[in-house]
CSV table of C-alpha atoms and ligand atoms in Angstrom, one decimal:
chain,number,residue,atom,x,y,z
A,18,MET,CA,0.0,0.1,0.0
A,19,PRO,CA,1.1,3.5,-0.9
A,20,ALA,CA,1.4,6.2,1.8
A,21,TYR,CA,-1.8,8.3,0.7
A,22,THR,CA,-3.6,11.5,2.5
A,23,LEU,CA,-7.0,11.5,1.8
A,24,PRO,CA,-8.7,15.0,0.3
A,25,ASP,CA,-10.3,16.6,3.5
A,26,VAL,CA,-14.0,16.9,3.3
A,27,LEU,CA,-14.0,20.0,5.7
A,28,LYS,CA,-12.0,21.9,3.6
A,29,SER,CA,-14.4,24.0,0.5
A,30,SER,CA,-12.7,24.6,-2.4
A,31,ALA,CA,-12.1,28.4,-2.1
A,32,ASN,CA,-10.1,26.8,0.8
A,33,LYS,CA,-12.3,27.7,3.7
A,34,THR,CA,-12.3,25.6,6.7
A,35,ILE,CA,-15.9,24.1,7.2
A,36,LYS,CA,-16.6,24.4,11.1
A,37,THR,CA,-20.6,24.4,11.0
A,38,LYS,CA,-23.3,22.1,9.6
A,39,LYS,CA,-24.5,25.4,8.2
A,40,ASP,CA,-21.6,26.1,6.2
A,41,TRP,CA,-21.7,22.5,5.3
A,42,GLU,CA,-24.8,22.6,3.9
A,43,LYS,CA,-24.3,26.0,2.1
A,44,ILE,CA,-20.7,25.1,0.7
A,45,ARG,CA,-19.2,22.3,0.6
A,46,ARG,CA,-21.9,19.4,0.9
A,47,PRO,CA,-23.5,20.6,-2.6
A,48,GLU,CA,-19.4,21.1,-3.9
A,49,VAL,CA,-18.5,17.4,-2.8
A,50,LEU,CA,-22.1,15.8,-4.3
A,51,THR,CA,-21.0,17.5,-7.6
A,52,LEU,CA,-17.6,15.9,-7.5
A,53,PHE,CA,-19.3,12.3,-7.2
A,54,GLU,CA,-21.0,13.4,-10.0
A,55,GLU,CA,-18.8,14.5,-12.0
A,56,ASN,CA,-16.0,12.1,-11.6
A,57,ILE,CA,-17.4,8.8,-10.7
A,58,TYR,CA,-21.1,8.1,-10.9
A,59,GLY,CA,-22.8,10.7,-13.1
A,60,GLN,CA,-25.7,12.7,-13.1
A,61,VAL,CA,-29.1,11.8,-11.9
A,62,PRO,CA,-31.5,13.2,-13.7
A,63,LYS,CA,-34.0,15.1,-11.4
A,64,SER,CA,-37.4,15.4,-13.5
A,65,PHE,CA,-39.6,12.8,-15.9
A,66,GLU,CA,-42.5,13.8,-17.4
A,67,GLU,CA,-44.9,10.9,-15.6
A,68,ILE,CA,-44.6,8.3,-12.7
A,69,LYS,CA,-47.7,5.8,-12.2
A,70,PHE,CA,-48.1,3.0,-9.9
A,71,SER,CA,-50.0,-0.1,-10.5
A,72,VAL,CA,-50.8,-2.6,-7.5
A,73,LEU,CA,-50.9,-6.2,-9.4
A,74,ASN,CA,-51.2,-8.4,-6.6
A,75,GLU,CA,-51.9,-8.4,-3.1
A,76,ASP,CA,-52.6,-11.1,-0.6
A,77,LYS,CA,-53.5,-9.7,2.6
A,78,ASN,CA,-52.6,-13.1,3.8
A,79,SER,CA,-49.4,-13.7,3.1
A,80,MET,CA,-46.6,-15.8,5.1
A,81,ASN,CA,-49.5,-17.8,7.2
A,82,GLY,CA,-51.4,-14.2,7.8
A,83,LYS,CA,-48.8,-12.7,8.6
A,84,ALA,CA,-47.6,-9.7,6.2
A,85,ASN,CA,-49.5,-8.7,3.1
A,86,ARG,CA,-47.8,-8.6,0.2
A,87,LYS,CA,-47.9,-6.5,-2.5
A,88,GLU,CA,-46.2,-6.4,-6.4
A,89,VAL,CA,-46.0,-3.2,-7.2
A,90,SER,CA,-45.5,-1.5,-10.8
A,91,ILE,CA,-43.5,1.3,-10.9
A,92,GLU,CA,-44.0,2.8,-14.5
A,93,VAL,CA,-42.2,6.2,-15.5
A,94,PHE,CA,-42.1,8.0,-18.6
A,95,ASN,CA,-40.2,10.3,-20.2
A,96,LYS,CA,-39.5,11.0,-24.3
A,97,ASN,CA,-42.3,8.4,-25.3
A,98,LYS,CA,-40.5,5.7,-23.5
A,99,SER,CA,-41.1,4.2,-20.1
A,100,VAL,CA,-39.3,1.7,-17.9
A,101,LYS,CA,-41.1,-0.6,-15.0
A,102,ILE,CA,-40.2,-1.3,-11.5
A,103,ASN,CA,-40.9,-4.0,-9.9
A,104,LEU,CA,-41.6,-3.7,-6.7
A,105,VAL,CA,-42.4,-6.9,-4.1
A,106,LEU,CA,-43.4,-5.6,-0.5
A,107,PHE,CA,-44.2,-7.6,2.6
A,108,ILE,CA,-46.2,-5.1,5.1
A,109,PRO,CA,-46.2,-6.7,8.6
A,110,ASN,CA,-50.0,-7.2,9.8
A,111,ASN,CA,-49.1,-6.9,13.8
A,112,VAL,CA,-47.9,-3.7,13.8
A,113,LEU,CA,-49.1,0.1,14.2
A,114,LYS,CA,-49.2,1.4,10.4
A,115,PRO,CA,-47.5,3.3,9.0
A,116,ALA,CA,-44.4,0.6,8.9
A,117,PRO,CA,-41.0,1.2,8.8
A,118,VAL,CA,-39.3,-0.9,5.8
A,119,PHE,CA,-36.1,-2.3,4.5
A,120,LEU,CA,-35.4,-1.9,0.4
A,121,LEU,CA,-33.1,-3.9,-0.9
A,122,ILE,CA,-31.4,-3.6,-4.4
A,123,ASN,CA,-31.2,-6.7,-5.6
A,124,ASN,CA,-28.0,-7.9,-7.8
A,125,ARG,CA,-28.5,-11.1,-7.7
A,126,GLY,CA,-31.1,-13.6,-8.7
A,127,LYS,CA,-34.7,-13.0,-8.9
A,128,GLU,CA,-35.1,-15.9,-7.6
A,129,ASN,CA,-33.7,-14.7,-4.1
A,130,THR,CA,-36.6,-12.2,-3.6
A,131,ASP,CA,-39.3,-14.5,-4.3
A,132,PRO,CA,-42.5,-12.9,-4.1
A,133,ARG,CA,-44.5,-16.4,-3.5
A,134,ARG,CA,-41.9,-17.3,-1.2
A,135,GLY,CA,-41.1,-20.7,-3.0
A,136,VAL,CA,-37.3,-19.7,-2.8
A,137,ILE,CA,-36.4,-18.5,0.9
A,138,SER,CA,-33.1,-16.8,0.6
A,139,GLU,CA,-30.9,-16.0,3.1
A,140,PHE,CA,-30.1,-12.8,0.7
A,141,TRP,CA,-33.4,-11.5,1.6
A,142,PRO,CA,-34.9,-12.9,5.1
A,143,ALA,CA,-38.1,-11.7,4.3
A,144,GLU,CA,-39.8,-13.5,7.1
A,145,LEU,CA,-37.4,-12.5,10.0
A,146,VAL,CA,-38.1,-8.8,8.9
A,147,ILE,CA,-41.3,-9.1,9.0
A,148,GLU,CA,-41.3,-11.1,12.7
A,149,SER,CA,-39.5,-7.8,13.5
A,150,GLY,CA,-42.3,-5.6,13.1
A,151,TYR,CA,-40.3,-3.9,9.5
A,152,ALA,CA,-42.0,-4.0,6.2
A,153,ILE,CA,-39.6,-5.5,3.7
A,154,ALA,CA,-39.3,-4.8,-0.2
A,155,ALA,CA,-36.9,-5.4,-3.3
A,156,PHE,CA,-36.6,-4.6,-6.7
A,157,HIS,CA,-34.1,-5.7,-9.2
A,158,VAL,CA,-31.4,-4.1,-11.0
A,159,SER,CA,-32.1,-5.2,-14.4
A,160,ASP,CA,-35.4,-3.1,-14.5
A,161,LEU,CA,-33.3,-0.3,-14.3
A,162,ALA,CA,-30.2,-0.9,-16.4
A,163,PRO,CA,-29.2,-4.9,-17.1
A,164,ASP,CA,-25.9,-6.1,-15.6
A,165,ASN,CA,-23.5,-6.0,-18.5
A,166,LYS,CA,-21.3,-3.4,-20.6
A,167,ASP,CA,-23.4,-3.8,-23.6
A,168,GLU,CA,-27.3,-4.0,-22.8
A,169,PHE,CA,-26.9,-1.6,-19.8
A,170,MET,CA,-28.5,1.5,-21.8
A,171,ASN,CA,-31.9,-0.8,-22.5
A,172,GLY,CA,-33.3,0.4,-19.3
A,173,VAL,CA,-33.8,4.0,-17.7
A,174,LEU,CA,-31.2,5.2,-19.9
A,175,GLN,CA,-33.8,5.4,-22.7
A,176,LEU,CA,-35.6,8.0,-20.8
A,177,PHE,CA,-32.8,9.8,-20.9
A,178,PRO,CA,-30.5,9.3,-23.8
A,179,GLU,CA,-28.5,12.3,-23.8
A,180,GLN,CA,-26.4,10.9,-20.6
A,181,LEU,CA,-24.7,7.9,-22.6
A,182,ASN,CA,-22.6,11.0,-24.6
A,183,ALA,CA,-21.9,13.0,-21.4
A,184,ASP,CA,-18.9,12.0,-20.1
A,185,ASN,CA,-20.5,12.6,-16.7
A,186,GLY,CA,-23.2,10.7,-17.7
A,187,MET,CA,-25.3,8.5,-15.5
A,188,ARG,CA,-24.5,5.0,-16.1
A,189,ALA,CA,-25.6,1.6,-14.6
A,190,ILE,CA,-24.9,1.9,-10.8
A,191,GLY,CA,-26.2,5.3,-11.0
A,192,ALA,CA,-29.4,4.0,-13.1
A,193,TRP,CA,-29.9,1.3,-9.6
A,194,GLY,CA,-29.5,4.5,-7.4
A,195,TRP,CA,-32.2,6.2,-9.2
A,196,GLY,CA,-34.4,3.4,-9.5
A,197,ALA,CA,-34.2,3.2,-5.3
A,198,SER,CA,-35.8,6.7,-5.3
A,199,ARG,CA,-38.8,6.0,-8.0
A,200,VAL,CA,-39.6,3.6,-5.3
A,201,MET,CA,-39.0,5.9,-2.6
A,202,ASP,CA,-41.8,7.9,-4.6
A,203,TYR,CA,-44.1,4.7,-4.3
A,204,PHE,CA,-43.7,4.4,-1.2
A,205,GLU,CA,-44.7,8.4,-0.4
A,206,SER,CA,-48.3,7.2,-2.1
A,207,ASP,CA,-48.4,4.2,0.7
A,208,PRO,CA,-50.0,5.0,3.9
A,209,GLN,CA,-49.2,1.6,5.2
A,210,VAL,CA,-45.5,2.3,4.9
A,211,ASP,CA,-43.5,4.9,7.0
A,212,LYS,CA,-41.8,7.0,4.4
A,213,LYS,CA,-39.7,8.9,6.8
A,214,ARG,CA,-38.1,5.1,7.7
A,215,VAL,CA,-37.1,3.8,5.0
A,216,ALA,CA,-33.5,2.0,5.5
A,217,LEU,CA,-32.1,1.4,1.9
A,218,VAL,CA,-29.9,-1.9,1.6
A,219,GLY,CA,-27.4,-2.9,-0.7
A,220,HIS,CA,-24.9,-5.9,-1.9
A,221,SER,CA,-21.7,-5.3,-3.0
A,222,ARG,CA,-22.5,-3.5,-6.6
A,223,GLY,CA,-25.9,-2.9,-4.8
A,224,GLY,CA,-24.4,-1.3,-1.7
A,225,LYS,CA,-22.4,1.0,-4.4
A,226,ALA,CA,-25.7,2.1,-5.5
A,227,SER,CA,-27.3,1.9,-1.8
A,228,LEU,CA,-24.4,4.7,-1.2
A,229,TRP,CA,-24.8,7.2,-3.8
A,230,ALA,CA,-28.8,7.1,-4.0
A,231,ALA,CA,-29.1,7.6,-0.2
A,232,ALA,CA,-26.1,10.8,-0.8
A,233,GLN,CA,-28.5,11.9,-3.4
A,234,ASP,CA,-31.9,11.1,-2.1
A,235,GLN,CA,-32.4,12.5,1.5
A,236,ARG,CA,-35.7,10.9,1.8
A,237,PHE,CA,-33.6,7.7,2.6
A,238,ALA,CA,-33.7,7.7,6.7
A,239,ILE,CA,-30.8,4.9,6.9
A,240,CYS,CA,-28.0,3.9,4.0
A,241,ILE,CA,-26.9,0.4,4.6
A,242,THR,CA,-23.8,-1.2,2.5
A,243,ASN,CA,-22.9,-4.4,2.6
A,244,CYS,CA,-19.4,-5.7,1.4
A,245,SER,CA,-19.2,-2.9,-1.0
A,246,GLY,CA,-15.3,-2.4,-1.3
A,247,SER,CA,-14.4,-0.4,-4.5
A,248,THR,CA,-16.0,2.8,-5.2
A,249,GLY,CA,-18.7,1.8,-2.8
A,250,ALA,CA,-17.5,2.3,1.3
A,251,ALA,CA,-13.8,1.3,1.0
A,252,LEU,CA,-10.8,3.5,0.6
A,253,ALA,CA,-10.1,4.1,-3.1
A,254,ARG,CA,-6.5,5.7,-1.9
A,255,ARG,CA,-5.4,2.7,-0.1
A,256,GLN,CA,-4.7,0.6,-3.5
A,257,PHE,CA,-5.7,-2.5,-1.5
A,258,GLY,CA,-7.8,-5.2,-3.2
A,259,GLU,CA,-10.0,-4.4,-6.5
A,260,ARG,CA,-8.4,-0.8,-7.8
A,261,ILE,CA,-9.9,1.7,-10.5
A,262,ASN,CA,-8.2,0.6,-13.3
A,263,ARG,CA,-9.6,-3.6,-12.6
A,264,ILE,CA,-13.1,-2.5,-11.5
A,265,ASN,CA,-13.5,0.0,-15.0
A,266,THR,CA,-11.7,-2.4,-17.0
A,267,SER,CA,-14.3,-6.0,-15.7
A,268,PHE,CA,-17.6,-3.5,-15.2
A,269,PRO,CA,-16.7,0.1,-17.6
A,270,HIS,CA,-20.4,-0.1,-17.9
A,271,TRP,CA,-21.1,1.0,-14.0
A,272,PHE,CA,-19.5,4.6,-13.7
A,273,ASN,CA,-19.1,7.5,-15.9
A,274,THR,CA,-16.3,8.0,-18.7
A,275,ASN,CA,-14.6,10.5,-16.8
A,276,TYR,CA,-13.8,8.2,-13.9
A,277,LYS,CA,-11.5,6.0,-16.6
A,278,LYS,CA,-9.3,8.9,-15.8
A,279,TYR,CA,-8.1,8.1,-12.6
A,280,ASN,CA,-7.2,3.9,-13.5
A,281,GLY,CA,-4.0,3.7,-12.0
A,282,HIS,CA,-4.1,7.1,-10.4
A,283,GLU,CA,-6.1,6.9,-7.2
A,284,GLU,CA,-4.2,10.1,-5.8
A,285,LEU,CA,-5.5,12.4,-8.4
A,286,LEU,CA,-9.2,11.6,-7.8
A,287,PRO,CA,-10.8,15.1,-5.8
A,288,VAL,CA,-12.7,12.5,-3.3
A,289,ASP,CA,-12.2,9.5,-1.7
A,290,GLN,CA,-15.4,7.2,-0.1
A,291,HIS,CA,-15.5,8.3,3.4
A,292,MET,CA,-16.6,11.7,1.7
A,293,LEU,CA,-19.5,9.6,0.0
A,294,ILE,CA,-20.4,8.4,3.2
A,295,SER,CA,-20.3,12.2,4.6
A,296,LEU,CA,-22.8,13.3,2.1
A,297,ILE,CA,-25.3,11.0,4.3
A,298,ALA,CA,-25.2,12.5,7.3
A,299,PRO,CA,-26.3,13.3,10.2
A,300,ARG,CA,-28.1,10.2,8.8
A,301,PRO,CA,-27.2,6.6,9.8
A,302,VAL,CA,-25.0,4.4,8.1
A,303,TYR,CA,-23.7,0.7,8.3
A,304,ALA,CA,-21.4,-0.4,6.7
A,305,THR,CA,-19.7,-4.3,6.7
A,306,SER,CA,-17.2,-6.4,5.2
A,307,ALA,CA,-16.3,-10.1,5.6
A,308,SER,CA,-12.8,-11.3,6.5
A,309,GLU,CA,-12.6,-13.5,3.5
A,310,ASP,CA,-13.6,-10.9,1.3
A,311,LEU,CA,-10.3,-8.9,1.2
A,312,TRP,CA,-11.1,-8.0,-2.6
A,313,ALA,CA,-13.2,-5.3,-1.2
A,314,ASP,CA,-10.7,-4.0,1.9
A,315,PRO,CA,-12.2,-4.1,5.0
A,316,LYS,CA,-9.5,-1.9,6.6
A,317,GLY,CA,-10.3,0.7,3.9
A,318,THR,CA,-14.1,0.4,4.8
A,319,PHE,CA,-13.7,1.3,8.6
A,320,LEU,CA,-11.1,4.1,7.7
A,321,ALA,CA,-13.6,5.3,5.2
A,322,LEU,CA,-16.7,5.1,8.0
A,323,LYS,CA,-14.1,6.7,10.2
A,324,ASN,CA,-13.0,9.4,8.4
A,325,ALA,CA,-16.6,10.7,7.8
A,326,GLU,CA,-16.9,11.6,11.7
A,327,GLU,CA,-16.1,14.9,11.5
A,328,VAL,CA,-18.8,15.5,9.5
A,329,TYR,CA,-21.1,13.8,11.9
A,330,ALA,CA,-19.6,15.9,14.6
A,331,LEU,CA,-20.8,19.1,13.0
A,332,TYR,CA,-24.6,17.6,13.4
A,333,GLY,CA,-23.2,17.1,17.1
A,334,LEU,CA,-23.5,13.2,16.4
A,335,ASN,CA,-20.7,11.3,18.1
A,336,SER,CA,-19.8,7.8,16.2
A,337,LYS,CA,-18.6,5.0,19.0
A,338,LEU,CA,-16.7,3.4,16.2
A,339,PRO,CA,-13.4,2.3,17.7
A,340,ASP,CA,-9.7,3.8,16.9
A,341,ALA,CA,-8.9,0.7,14.9
A,342,PRO,CA,-11.5,-1.9,13.1
A,343,PRO,CA,-13.1,-4.0,15.9
A,344,GLY,CA,-12.9,-7.8,16.1
A,345,LEU,CA,-14.8,-10.3,13.9
A,346,ASN,CA,-18.3,-10.5,14.5
A,347,MET,CA,-18.1,-7.6,17.3
A,348,PRO,CA,-20.9,-5.1,15.5
A,349,ILE,CA,-21.2,-1.5,16.3
A,350,ILE,CA,-24.4,-0.9,16.5
A,351,GLU,CA,-25.1,2.1,18.6
A,352,SER,CA,-23.8,4.8,16.6
A,353,PRO,CA,-24.6,6.7,14.0
A,354,LEU,CA,-21.6,5.2,11.6
A,355,ALA,CA,-21.6,1.4,12.2
A,356,TYR,CA,-19.7,-1.6,11.8
A,357,HIS,CA,-18.5,-4.8,11.3
A,358,ASN,CA,-16.8,-7.4,9.8
A,359,ARG,CA,-18.3,-10.6,9.4
A,360,GLU,CA,-15.9,-14.4,9.6
A,361,GLY,CA,-16.7,-15.5,6.4
A,362,LYS,CA,-17.0,-14.7,3.0
A,363,HIS,CA,-18.4,-12.0,0.4
A,364,ASP,CA,-22.3,-12.5,0.6
A,365,LEU,CA,-25.1,-10.7,2.3
A,366,THR,CA,-26.4,-13.3,5.3
A,367,VAL,CA,-29.1,-13.7,7.9
A,368,TYR,CA,-26.2,-12.4,10.3
A,369,ASP,CA,-26.0,-9.4,8.5
A,370,TRP,CA,-29.4,-8.7,8.3
A,371,LYS,CA,-30.1,-9.0,12.3
A,372,GLN,CA,-27.4,-6.5,13.2
A,373,PHE,CA,-29.4,-4.3,10.6
A,374,ILE,CA,-32.2,-4.9,12.3
A,375,ARG,CA,-31.2,-3.8,15.6
A,376,PHE,CA,-29.0,-0.7,14.1
A,377,ALA,CA,-32.8,0.1,12.9
A,378,ASP,CA,-34.5,-0.9,16.1
A,379,TYR,CA,-31.6,1.6,17.6
A,380,ASN,CA,-32.0,4.7,15.6
A,381,PHE,CA,-35.5,4.4,15.2
A,382,GLY,CA,-36.1,4.3,18.8
A,383,ARG,CA,-37.7,0.9,19.2
A,384,GLY,CA,-36.5,-1.2,21.9
A,385,ARG,CA,-36.9,-4.6,21.4
B,403,LIG,C1,-17.0,-8.3,-8.0
B,403,LIG,C2,-16.5,-6.7,-7.9
B,403,LIG,C3,-16.9,-5.8,-7.0
B,403,LIG,C4,-18.6,-6.6,-6.3
B,403,LIG,C5,-18.5,-7.8,-6.9
B,403,LIG,C6,-19.8,-8.3,-6.5
B,403,LIG,O1,-16.9,-9.3,-9.4
B,403,LIG,O2,-15.3,-6.5,-8.5
B,403,LIG,O3,-16.5,-4.6,-7.1
B,403,LIG,O4,-18.9,-5.3,-7.0
B,403,LIG,O5,-18.8,-8.3,-7.5
B,403,LIG,O6,-21.1,-7.5,-6.7
B,403,LIG,O7,-20.3,-9.1,-5.9
């Protein structure tokens, strides 16, 4: 690993030291958001012509009567084209509504979020979440942008074709994050869901998208980024595990064209990933690693959270992260910046979800 110096999240481009949350919000936060947009994730189109929600299916007695299942089609229109996001949503029956909700950006097989529960997957343990008093929802990334360099444009980018020609245009990760925001639009219309308590969850490439979506869209109350690694929650300048050159070569469709300039040149980036986490402040962020997932740089993930602490401190929020990474399976939960390093492989498991539920309980003030 090279010696490195992180860009100062609290120093503005005009060299002003940011000391208050007011200056952070007025001066520095917009600058940092633009730097990520320009150099990494691309623009996020803010307007479109129309959005329509249709509940295609509802079963008030799913999961043996424990949950109301809704399958919702979210259709967004622009420039005579439309894109459909298929949302699966379970809402617990035995709690006061509206219910807080976990929303997963599903980047694995669609069977992982099976609405009929023929497949029960650890990746999206809907029964556990319902038992814990939360609603749980998911959409699949392929509805927004197929995860493939030759096909990613056959989704939401058809509604915003100008993005494809722009060096700072939206690409696949941006499209998935944009999709999470359209689901949020739907939640705002559903009286059974508490739109003020939405926790956005993503694993790996989905965790890169959950961070970017939560940075952009302040309606997400909590962001969870599981094993998100390079260009997710891990610092780029450590050059440990997957590097920028590698991610841009294997997945040229994930990030904007400008990002390719940093292949082999992490040190030239005007940002690093602690600044992406900082954009989510004061909202709570939970990042995870797995012991066998060195590709995603566990230590660099912990350090990115750690280096976001100073922005949370502007809001009077004290992180409880220790100075050095905690041991395996020793989650730090009661903190606005939370972390665990799970023993095992690169994956999203029931162990991880149980910690996320504890984290949401803590932040949403739900004792258990
Ligand atoms: C890997 C990629 C990682 C991560 C992972 C995943 O191949 O190098 O950045 O996104 O895929 O999504 O599981």
